[in-house]
PDB file of C-alpha atoms in Angstrom:
ATOM      1  CA  MET A 208       7.142   7.129   6.980  1.00 62.00           C
ATOM      2  CA  GLU A 209      10.242   4.976   7.329  1.00 65.00           C
ATOM      3  CA  GLN A 210       9.010   1.791   5.695  1.00 82.00           C
ATOM      4  CA  LEU A 211       5.984   0.665   3.738  1.00 86.00           C
ATOM      5  CA  LYS A 212       5.719  -2.916   2.556  1.00 88.00           C
ATOM      6  CA  CYS A 213       3.088  -3.690  -0.039  1.00 89.00           C
ATOM      7  CA  LYS A 214       2.076  -7.293  -0.647  1.00 90.00           C
ATOM      8  CA  THR A 215      -0.642  -6.668  -3.250  1.00 89.00           C
ATOM      9  CA  VAL A 216      -0.736  -8.977  -6.242  1.00 86.00           C
ATOM     10  CA  ASN A 217      -2.184  -6.638  -8.861  1.00 88.00           C
ATOM     11  CA  CYS A 218      -1.521  -2.916  -8.338  1.00 90.00           C
ATOM     12  CA  ARG A 219       0.079  -0.332 -10.644  1.00 89.00           C
ATOM     13  CA  HIS A 220       1.815   1.325  -7.683  1.00 87.00           C
ATOM     14  CA  ASN A 221       3.408  -1.867  -6.304  1.00 86.00           C
ATOM     15  CA  LEU A 222       6.826  -2.819  -7.603  1.00 84.00           C
ATOM     16  CA  LYS A 223       8.738  -5.530  -5.730  1.00 84.00           C
ATOM     17  CA  GLY A 224       6.942  -4.679  -2.497  1.00 84.00           C
ATOM     18  CA  HIS A 225       7.564  -0.929  -2.796  1.00 84.00           C
ATOM     19  CA  CYS A 226       4.724   1.531  -3.281  1.00 86.00           C
ATOM     20  CA  ASN A 227       5.487   4.316  -5.745  1.00 83.00           C
ATOM     21  CA  ALA A 228       2.243   6.258  -5.204  1.00 86.00           C
ATOM     22  CA  GLY A 229       2.900   9.779  -3.985  1.00 83.00           C
ATOM     23  CA  VAL A 230       0.120   9.680  -1.406  1.00 89.00           C
ATOM     24  CA  ILE A 231      -1.655   6.625  -0.022  1.00 92.00           C
ATOM     25  CA  GLY A 232      -5.257   6.842   1.137  1.00 94.00           C
ATOM     26  CA  MET A 233      -6.894   4.495   3.633  1.00 96.00           C
ATOM     27  CA  ASP A 234     -10.627   4.626   4.286  1.00 97.00           C
ATOM     28  CA  ASP A 235     -12.438   4.204   7.609  1.00 96.00           C
ATOM     29  CA  LYS A 236     -12.183   0.391   7.356  1.00 96.00           C
ATOM     30  CA  ALA A 237      -8.391   0.545   6.676  1.00 96.00           C
ATOM     31  CA  ARG A 238      -8.862  -0.380   2.991  1.00 97.00           C
ATOM     32  CA  CYS A 239      -6.267   0.957   0.597  1.00 96.00           C
ATOM     33  CA  MET A 240      -8.103   3.360  -1.704  1.00 96.00           C
ATOM     34  CA  THR A 241      -4.976   4.087  -3.770  1.00 94.00           C
ATOM     35  CA  LYS A 242      -4.781   0.599  -5.283  1.00 93.00           C
ATOM     36  CA  MET A 243      -5.162   0.647  -9.059  1.00 92.00           C
ATOM     37  CA  LYS A 244      -5.378  -2.664 -10.881  1.00 90.00           C
ATOM     38  CA  ARG A 245      -2.960  -3.227 -13.749  1.00 86.00           C
ATOM     39  CA  LEU A 246      -4.581  -3.678 -17.159  1.00 85.00           C
ATOM     40  CA  GLY A 247      -2.703  -6.949 -17.692  1.00 82.00           C
ATOM     41  CA  GLY A 248      -3.399  -8.219 -14.183  1.00 79.00           C
ATOM     42  CA  ALA A 249      -0.990 -10.170 -12.023  1.00 76.00           C
ATOM     43  CA  LEU A 250       0.912 -11.420 -15.074  1.00 78.00           C
ATOM     44  CA  GLU A 251       1.758  -7.828 -16.074  1.00 80.00           C
ATOM     45  CA  GLN A 252       2.938  -7.188 -12.498  1.00 77.00           C
ATOM     46  CA  THR A 253       5.255 -10.198 -12.692  1.00 77.00           C
ATOM     47  CA  PHE A 254       6.825  -8.906 -15.913  1.00 73.00           C
ATOM     48  CA  ALA A 255       7.207  -5.381 -14.465  1.00 76.00           C
ATOM     49  CA  GLU A 256       8.974  -6.762 -11.405  1.00 74.00           C
ATOM     50  CA  LEU A 257      11.323  -8.861 -13.527  1.00 70.00           C
ATOM     51  CA  GLU A 258      12.302  -5.794 -15.560  1.00 72.00           C
ATOM     52  CA  ALA A 259      12.654  -3.383 -12.617  1.00 69.00           C
ATOM     53  CA  ALA A 260      16.141  -2.537 -11.422  1.00 66.00           C
ATOM     54  CA  ASP A 261      16.553  -2.405  -7.646  1.00 68.00           C
ATOM     55  CA  ASP A 262      18.006   1.121  -7.782  1.00 63.00           C
ATOM     56  CA  MET A 263      14.802   2.364  -9.437  1.00 60.00           C
ATOM     57  CA  LEU A 264      12.564   1.323  -6.539  1.00 62.00           C
ATOM     58  CA  ALA A 265      10.975   4.239  -4.713  1.00 61.00           C
ATOM     59  CA  ASP A 266      11.011   4.568  -0.959  1.00 62.00           C
ATOM     60  CA  ALA A 267       7.780   4.628   1.004  1.00 58.00           C
ATOM     61  CA  PRO A 268       5.543   7.633   0.313  1.00 62.00           C
ATOM     62  CA  ALA A 269       5.878  10.536   2.678  1.00 66.00           C
ATOM     63  CA  ILE A 270       2.135  10.799   3.353  1.00 86.00           C
ATOM     64  CA  VAL A 271      -0.371   8.118   4.290  1.00 92.00           C
ATOM     65  CA  GLN A 272      -3.814   9.661   4.714  1.00 95.00           C
ATOM     66  CA  CYS A 273      -6.053   7.525   6.888  1.00 96.00           C
ATOM     67  CA  ASP A 274      -9.646   7.699   8.102  1.00 97.00           C
ATOM     68  CA  ALA A 275      -9.545   4.439  10.088  1.00 97.00           C
ATOM     69  CA  GLU A 276      -9.918   4.242  13.839  1.00 96.00           C
ATOM     70  CA  CYS A 277      -6.330   3.384  14.773  1.00 97.00           C
ATOM     71  CA  ILE A 278      -3.772   4.356  17.398  1.00 97.00           C
ATOM     72  CA  TYR A 279      -1.429   5.542  14.625  1.00 96.00           C
ATOM     73  CA  ASN A 280      -4.018   7.913  13.111  1.00 96.00           C
ATOM     74  CA  HIS A 281      -3.333  11.518  14.106  1.00 96.00           C
ATOM     75  CA  ASP A 282      -5.298  14.186  12.243  1.00 96.00           C
ATOM     76  CA  ARG A 283      -5.923  11.777   9.340  1.00 96.00           C
ATOM     77  CA  ARG A 284      -2.190  11.004   8.933  1.00 95.00           C
ATOM     78  CA  CYS A 285      -0.541   7.723   9.790  1.00 94.00           C
ATOM     79  CA  THR A 286       2.315   8.070  12.282  1.00 94.00           C
ATOM     80  CA  ALA A 287       3.435   4.423  12.313  1.00 93.00           C
ATOM     81  CA  THR A 288       7.131   3.927  11.524  1.00 90.00           C
ATOM     82  CA  SER A 289       6.296   0.996   9.257  1.00 90.00           C
ATOM     83  CA  ILE A 290       3.145  -0.167   7.489  1.00 92.00           C
ATOM     84  CA  LEU A 291       2.210  -3.475   5.889  1.00 94.00           C
ATOM     85  CA  VAL A 292      -0.488  -3.395   3.204  1.00 95.00           C
ATOM     86  CA  LYS A 293      -1.709  -6.734   1.873  1.00 95.00           C
ATOM     87  CA  ASP A 294      -4.524  -8.388  -0.010  1.00 93.00           C
ATOM     88  CA  LYS A 295      -7.348 -10.114   1.812  1.00 92.00           C
ATOM     89  CA  MET A 296     -10.112 -12.122   0.155  1.00 88.00           C
ATOM     90  CA  PHE A 297     -11.910  -9.200  -1.564  1.00 89.00           C
ATOM     91  CA  LYS A 298      -9.992  -6.076  -0.525  1.00 93.00           C
ATOM     92  CA  THR A 299      -6.562  -4.661   0.224  1.00 95.00           C
ATOM     93  CA  LEU A 300      -6.074  -3.685   3.865  1.00 96.00           C
ATOM     94  CA  CYS A 301      -3.568  -2.075   6.190  1.00 96.00           C
ATOM     95  CA  ALA A 302      -2.322  -4.960   8.362  1.00 96.00           C
ATOM     96  CA  THR A 303      -0.646  -2.522  10.786  1.00 95.00           C
ATOM     97  CA  ARG A 304      -3.928  -1.044  12.028  1.00 96.00           C
ATOM     98  CA  ILE A 305      -4.499  -1.274  15.789  1.00 95.00           C
ATOM     99  CA  LYS A 306      -7.858  -0.083  17.088  1.00 92.00           C
TER     100      LYS A 306
END
C-alpha cells in the first residue's frame, strides 16, 4: 500500500490523517472494522494531533484485508495504490471502493 488517508474524527489509530494500525480490516460493505473510538472522543484526538511530531507519523499499513465486492479486492487483500477512509453518517467507509 503506497498511501492511506484516514479522515475519521474519532479513532485511536488515526493521527493527522495517518493510520497507525498494523492491519486494517474492511467488511463486506466496505466498513472499516479496525476503527476504535478514543475514550476522550474527538477532543482527545485534537490534543493528540497537536502533540504529534510529523516525523513520528506512521506510513500506511502494509496489509488491508477486505471482504467487500471491489475491483481492488484480490484474495481478501486490497491492491489499490491509495485508499481514502472517511466517516459517513453512522459508519466509517472506504471511499476508494469500486464495485
